[in-house]
Amino acid sequence: MTKPEKHTIRAWTRLVRAHNMARGAIDQALKGAGLPPLEWYDILLELERAGRDGLRPFKLQRQLLLPQYAISRLLDRLADAGLIDCRSCNEDGRGQVAILTDEGKKMRARMWPVYGDAMQDAIGRHLSTQEAEQLGNLLENIAER
Amino acid sequence: MTKPEKHTIRAWTRLVRAHNMARGAIDQALKGAGLPPLEWYDILLELERAGRDGLRPFKLQRQLLLPQYAISRLLDRLADAGLIDCRSCNEDGRGQVAILTDEGKKMRARMWPVYGDAMQDAIGRHLSTQEAEQLGNLLENIAER
DNA sequence: GAAGATTGAGCACTCAATCTTC
DNA sequence: GAAGATTGAGTGCTCAATCTTC
C-alpha cells in the first residue's frame, strides 16, 4: 500500500466536509424555494448550452459523470415535468435526443438566482478572489480527466 | 441576489467534480474488495476513537453531518453485521450508546489499506505536499463550523 | 414543550438483465 | 459482439409522524 501522507488525508477530509456543507445548503435553498434539485439544474444547463439540436444521453452521461441508468431515469422525470423533449435520433436508430423546452429554459432561469445566492453564501463569502482562483487551480489537478 | 463571481463558480464546479471522481474511485475500490461502503468506515473510525465508552447517536450525527434517521438506519445495519453493539444509555433513558465490537475493529483495519490506497491514487498522487497543505487550508475556510 | 431516537410509506438509486441497432 | 438505452426488483434514502424520556 502507498500510504497517503498526513496532508493528503487532511485535504480529503476537508474536501468531503466542504462539499457536504455547501451541497447541503444549496439543496436546502432550492427545496425551500419550491424548486427542483440540483441535478436537474446541471442537466438543464448542459441542454441550454447545446441549443436547439439538443444532446444525446450518452453525451450527458460523460459530461455529468453519471451512470447510464441515472441519466435515463432523470430524463424520464424531466420529460414528465415538461422541461425537456425526448425524440428518437435520426442518424442513429438506437439513440435518443433530449432537447430543452421553453418551460425548461424558464425553470433554469428561475433556479439560478437561488443557486447562485446559496453558492455565494457557502463558498464565495469565505474566500477572496485570489483564494477562489487558487482553490480552483488546485482542484483542477484532481478533477482533470 | 449576491451574484457569485467567476472564480467562485469555477471553484465550486471543480470542487464538485473532484469530490465525485475521488469518491467514485474510493467507492469502487471498497466494493471491488468486497468491503462495506465508505459511510461505514467513518462511523467505525469515530467509534474506535471513542473507545470502550462508545458514542451516543446524536454525537455521531453532529460529527458526521448526517440526519438523525440516517444514523438510526446505519447503526441498525452495523449492529446486524455484528460490527457494533447497541445498548441503552444509563444516564439518559431516552438515549442509546453504540460501542465498537472486536469484529468492528477488525473490519475498520481491513478497510483502511484499500481506502488509503484509493485516496492516495485519487488525491495524493496529484498534489505535492505543499499543495495538499494549501488545499486543506483553503477548504477549511469553507468547512469550518 | 423540547430532545433523543425510531419507523411506515413513498420515492430514488443501483445492479443486472434485456432490447435494439450498429 | 459492442454501443446506446431502458427496466424490474431489491435496497437505501427521505419525510413526516410517532414514541419515550427529559
XYZ file of C-alpha atoms (C1' of nucleotides) in Angstrom:
334
model
C 0.000 0.000 0.000
C 1.113 3.508 -0.830
C 0.177 5.197 2.371
C -1.292 8.671 1.926
C 0.569 11.250 3.951
C -0.940 13.409 6.649
C -1.652 16.389 4.422
C -3.398 14.269 1.834
C -5.714 12.827 4.455
C -6.441 16.266 5.808
C -7.139 17.655 2.328
C -9.523 14.803 1.534
C -11.336 15.078 4.845
C -11.825 18.816 4.380
C -12.858 18.285 0.781
C -15.609 15.920 1.844
C -16.803 18.208 4.595
C -16.740 21.358 2.472
C -18.640 19.575 -0.268
C -21.244 18.208 2.142
C -21.849 21.544 3.791
C -22.097 23.547 0.589
C -24.176 20.943 -1.153
C -26.497 20.672 1.815
C -27.005 24.437 1.939
C -27.701 24.620 -1.790
C -30.125 21.685 -1.684
C -31.979 23.287 1.161
C -32.168 26.657 -0.567
C -33.632 25.114 -3.712
C -36.102 22.975 -1.810
C -37.078 25.910 0.367
C -37.926 27.891 -2.753
C -40.037 25.031 -4.093
C -37.584 24.367 -6.917
C -36.225 21.080 -8.335
C -32.986 19.525 -7.032
C -29.506 20.488 -8.182
C -29.087 17.513 -10.548
C -31.872 18.955 -12.650
C -30.065 22.259 -12.934
C -26.930 20.613 -14.263
C -28.827 18.835 -16.987
C -30.889 21.880 -17.898
C -27.703 23.938 -18.193
C -25.997 21.421 -20.447
C -29.050 21.260 -22.671
C -29.288 25.028 -22.844
C -25.668 25.204 -23.947
C -26.339 22.545 -26.559
C -29.043 24.701 -28.115
C -31.810 23.626 -30.458
C -30.016 20.465 -31.570
C -30.174 19.001 -28.094
C -27.880 16.352 -26.685
C -27.651 12.592 -26.741
C -27.998 10.916 -23.337
C -24.570 9.305 -23.570
C -23.026 12.746 -24.045
C -24.743 13.942 -20.883
C -23.520 10.841 -19.147
C -19.904 11.714 -19.833
C -20.326 15.379 -19.094
C -22.049 14.845 -15.756
C -20.206 11.690 -14.680
C -23.408 9.782 -14.059
C -24.161 6.150 -14.892
C -26.365 5.461 -17.880
C -29.372 4.354 -15.887
C -29.269 7.504 -13.778
C -29.463 9.672 -16.892
C -32.260 7.533 -18.224
C -34.352 7.939 -15.068
C -33.551 11.636 -14.736
C -34.570 12.398 -18.306
C -37.794 10.492 -17.670
C -38.678 12.818 -14.812
C -37.632 15.939 -16.678
C -39.808 14.920 -19.613
C -42.722 14.184 -17.266
C -42.297 17.687 -15.849
C -42.371 19.135 -19.367
C -38.887 20.632 -19.101
C -37.358 18.643 -21.936
C -38.453 16.971 -25.118
C -37.242 13.445 -25.888
C -37.107 12.459 -29.529
C -35.559 9.469 -31.229
C -32.414 10.222 -33.135
C -32.388 10.395 -36.915
C -28.774 9.460 -37.500
C -28.680 6.556 -35.044
C -31.701 4.335 -34.584
C -30.531 3.241 -31.140
C -30.312 6.727 -29.777
C -32.444 9.457 -28.282
C -32.045 13.217 -28.313
C -33.020 15.416 -25.368
C -33.989 19.000 -26.187
C -34.796 21.784 -23.757
C -38.353 23.159 -23.914
C -39.257 26.786 -23.272
C -40.507 25.758 -19.858
C -37.168 24.099 -19.235
C -35.387 27.315 -20.104
C -37.614 29.269 -17.744
C -37.081 26.782 -14.960
C -33.310 27.039 -15.224
C -33.591 30.818 -15.173
C -35.708 30.619 -12.022
C -33.250 28.266 -10.349
C -30.101 30.255 -10.982
C -30.655 33.183 -8.564
C -31.386 30.775 -5.717
C -28.493 28.524 -6.648
C -26.077 31.414 -7.126
C -27.084 33.003 -3.872
C -26.530 29.814 -1.939
C -23.220 29.232 -3.711
C -22.002 32.689 -2.815
C -23.053 32.177 0.775
C -21.477 28.727 1.100
C -18.304 29.286 -0.944
C -17.658 32.772 -2.246
C -18.246 34.526 1.056
C -15.384 32.635 2.680
C -12.728 33.264 0.041
C -11.006 36.244 -1.542
C -10.892 36.352 -5.325
C -7.319 35.184 -5.240
C -8.090 32.309 -2.883
C -11.001 31.162 -5.021
C -8.728 31.140 -8.034
C -6.079 29.190 -6.135
C -8.645 26.681 -4.943
C -9.938 26.185 -8.462
C -6.414 25.555 -9.712
C -5.562 23.044 -7.019
C -8.798 21.159 -7.548
C -8.234 21.063 -11.259
C -5.214 18.858 -10.682
C -7.513 16.330 -9.059
C -10.506 16.702 -11.306
C -8.869 16.780 -14.709
C -9.763 13.927 -16.976
C -29.118 38.348 -5.281
C -25.436 38.490 -4.466
C -24.043 37.137 -7.677
C -21.076 34.798 -7.217
C -18.093 35.888 -9.268
C -16.421 33.842 -11.952
C -13.759 32.345 -9.720
C -16.259 31.249 -7.128
C -18.289 29.402 -9.735
C -15.181 27.766 -11.092
C -14.020 26.724 -7.620
C -17.406 25.205 -6.796
C -17.642 23.377 -10.108
C -14.197 21.888 -9.663
C -14.962 21.042 -6.059
C -17.986 19.036 -7.088
C -16.125 17.269 -9.847
C -13.069 16.470 -7.740
C -15.282 15.114 -4.981
C -17.320 12.994 -7.365
C -14.282 11.492 -9.035
C -12.400 10.716 -5.832
C -15.478 9.427 -4.064
C -16.371 7.250 -7.035
C -12.896 5.754 -7.151
C -12.890 5.033 -3.428
C -16.371 3.503 -3.512
C -15.359 1.272 -6.360
C -12.149 0.177 -4.643
C -14.028 -0.810 -1.490
C -16.750 -2.608 -3.371
C -14.199 -4.344 -5.551
C -12.515 -5.691 -2.423
C -15.833 -6.950 -1.090
C -15.814 -4.407 1.743
C -18.601 -2.204 3.166
C -19.211 1.332 1.858
C -17.336 4.416 2.997
C -20.095 5.642 5.365
C -19.443 2.569 7.475
C -15.771 3.422 7.734
C -16.495 6.887 9.044
C -18.717 5.565 11.797
C -16.338 2.746 12.702
C -13.489 5.245 12.971
C -15.437 7.587 15.229
C -16.404 4.703 17.472
C -12.841 3.457 17.620
C -11.689 6.895 18.699
C -14.420 6.970 21.319
C -13.070 3.799 22.884
C -14.841 1.435 25.250
C -17.377 4.034 26.349
C -18.873 4.251 22.902
C -20.785 7.177 21.487
C -24.328 8.439 21.565
C -26.064 8.522 18.170
C -26.682 12.260 18.392
C -22.953 12.820 18.828
C -22.296 10.819 15.677
C -24.956 12.842 13.949
C -23.128 16.093 14.593
C -19.714 14.673 13.849
C -20.709 13.146 10.536
C -23.237 15.766 9.436
C -25.951 13.203 8.846
C -29.653 13.466 9.683
C -30.900 11.553 12.688
C -32.789 8.932 10.745
C -29.725 8.184 8.623
C -27.689 7.426 11.738
C -30.502 5.320 13.095
C -30.703 3.185 9.962
C -26.922 2.938 9.605
C -26.457 1.775 13.182
C -29.169 -0.818 12.576
C -27.210 -2.323 9.723
C -23.899 -2.152 11.561
C -25.438 -3.962 14.513
C -26.941 -6.578 12.188
C -23.474 -7.113 10.741
C -22.084 -7.554 14.246
C -19.696 -4.619 13.953
C -21.183 -2.598 16.782
C -23.080 -3.180 19.991
C -26.140 -1.051 20.776
C -27.043 -0.622 24.420
C -29.481 1.694 26.096
C -27.888 4.535 27.982
C -27.711 4.550 31.753
C -27.620 8.285 32.316
C -30.387 9.129 29.873
C -33.354 6.832 29.461
C -34.110 8.229 26.013
C -30.703 7.503 24.617
C -28.659 4.698 23.133
C -24.928 4.039 23.153
C -23.105 2.484 20.222
C -19.907 0.581 21.015
C -17.455 -0.962 18.577
C -17.086 -4.746 18.746
C -13.841 -6.607 18.087
C -15.193 -7.544 14.703
C -15.885 -3.895 14.063
C -12.299 -3.055 14.914
C -11.044 -5.734 12.559
C -13.306 -4.547 9.783
C -12.030 -0.996 10.034
C -8.473 -2.292 9.951
C -9.261 -4.278 6.810
C -10.860 -1.284 5.130
C -8.097 1.206 5.730
C -5.439 -0.128 3.324
C -7.961 -0.180 0.490
C -9.338 3.233 1.416
C -5.899 4.779 1.864
C -4.657 3.362 -1.392
C -7.591 4.757 -3.314
C -7.244 8.115 -1.541
C -3.596 8.347 -2.459
C -4.378 7.449 -6.053
C -7.263 9.905 -6.360
C -5.863 12.818 -4.339
C -2.318 12.497 -3.065
C -0.813 11.450 -6.361
C -1.874 14.715 -7.986
C -0.534 17.106 -5.357
C 2.807 17.959 -3.802
C 2.963 18.043 -0.008
C 2.810 21.801 -0.108
C -0.161 21.835 -2.451
C -2.062 19.363 -0.297
C -1.458 21.553 2.711
C -2.613 24.626 0.817
C -5.741 22.837 -0.368
C -6.545 21.746 3.158
C -6.187 25.297 4.413
C -8.386 26.803 1.713
C -11.081 24.202 2.251
C -11.003 24.773 5.962
C -12.302 28.291 5.380
C -15.368 26.769 3.762
C -15.812 23.789 6.047
C -15.249 25.363 9.430
C -18.219 25.277 11.737
C -42.759 21.556 25.252
C -38.017 20.001 23.789
C -34.548 16.366 22.866
C -33.101 11.656 21.517
C -34.434 8.168 18.647
C -37.322 5.072 15.722
C -40.480 3.780 11.947
C -44.053 3.317 7.834
C -44.638 4.796 3.433
C -43.077 6.811 -0.686
C -39.527 7.883 -3.673
C -34.900 7.499 -5.729
C -30.709 4.789 -6.519
C -28.403 0.584 -8.029
C -27.474 -3.732 -10.231
C -28.045 -6.977 -13.574
C -30.665 -8.428 -17.377
C -32.602 -7.079 -21.571
C -33.649 -4.899 -26.019
C -32.471 -2.683 -30.316
C -29.401 -1.008 -33.569
C -24.756 -0.508 -35.067
C -20.037 -8.664 -30.430
C -20.248 -3.697 -28.963
C -22.794 0.613 -28.025
C -26.915 3.294 -26.647
C -30.643 2.977 -23.754
C -34.357 1.050 -20.797
C -36.431 -1.625 -16.982
C -37.800 -4.998 -12.845
C -36.530 -5.929 -8.498
C -34.030 -5.041 -4.485
C -32.059 -1.826 -1.499
C -31.388 2.527 0.659
C -32.797 7.429 1.391
C -36.132 10.827 2.954
C -40.059 12.902 5.102
C -43.357 13.304 8.478
C -45.455 11.183 12.290
C -44.653 8.962 16.493
C -42.825 7.405 20.960
C -40.336 7.966 25.247
C -37.880 10.469 28.455
C -36.127 14.809 29.898
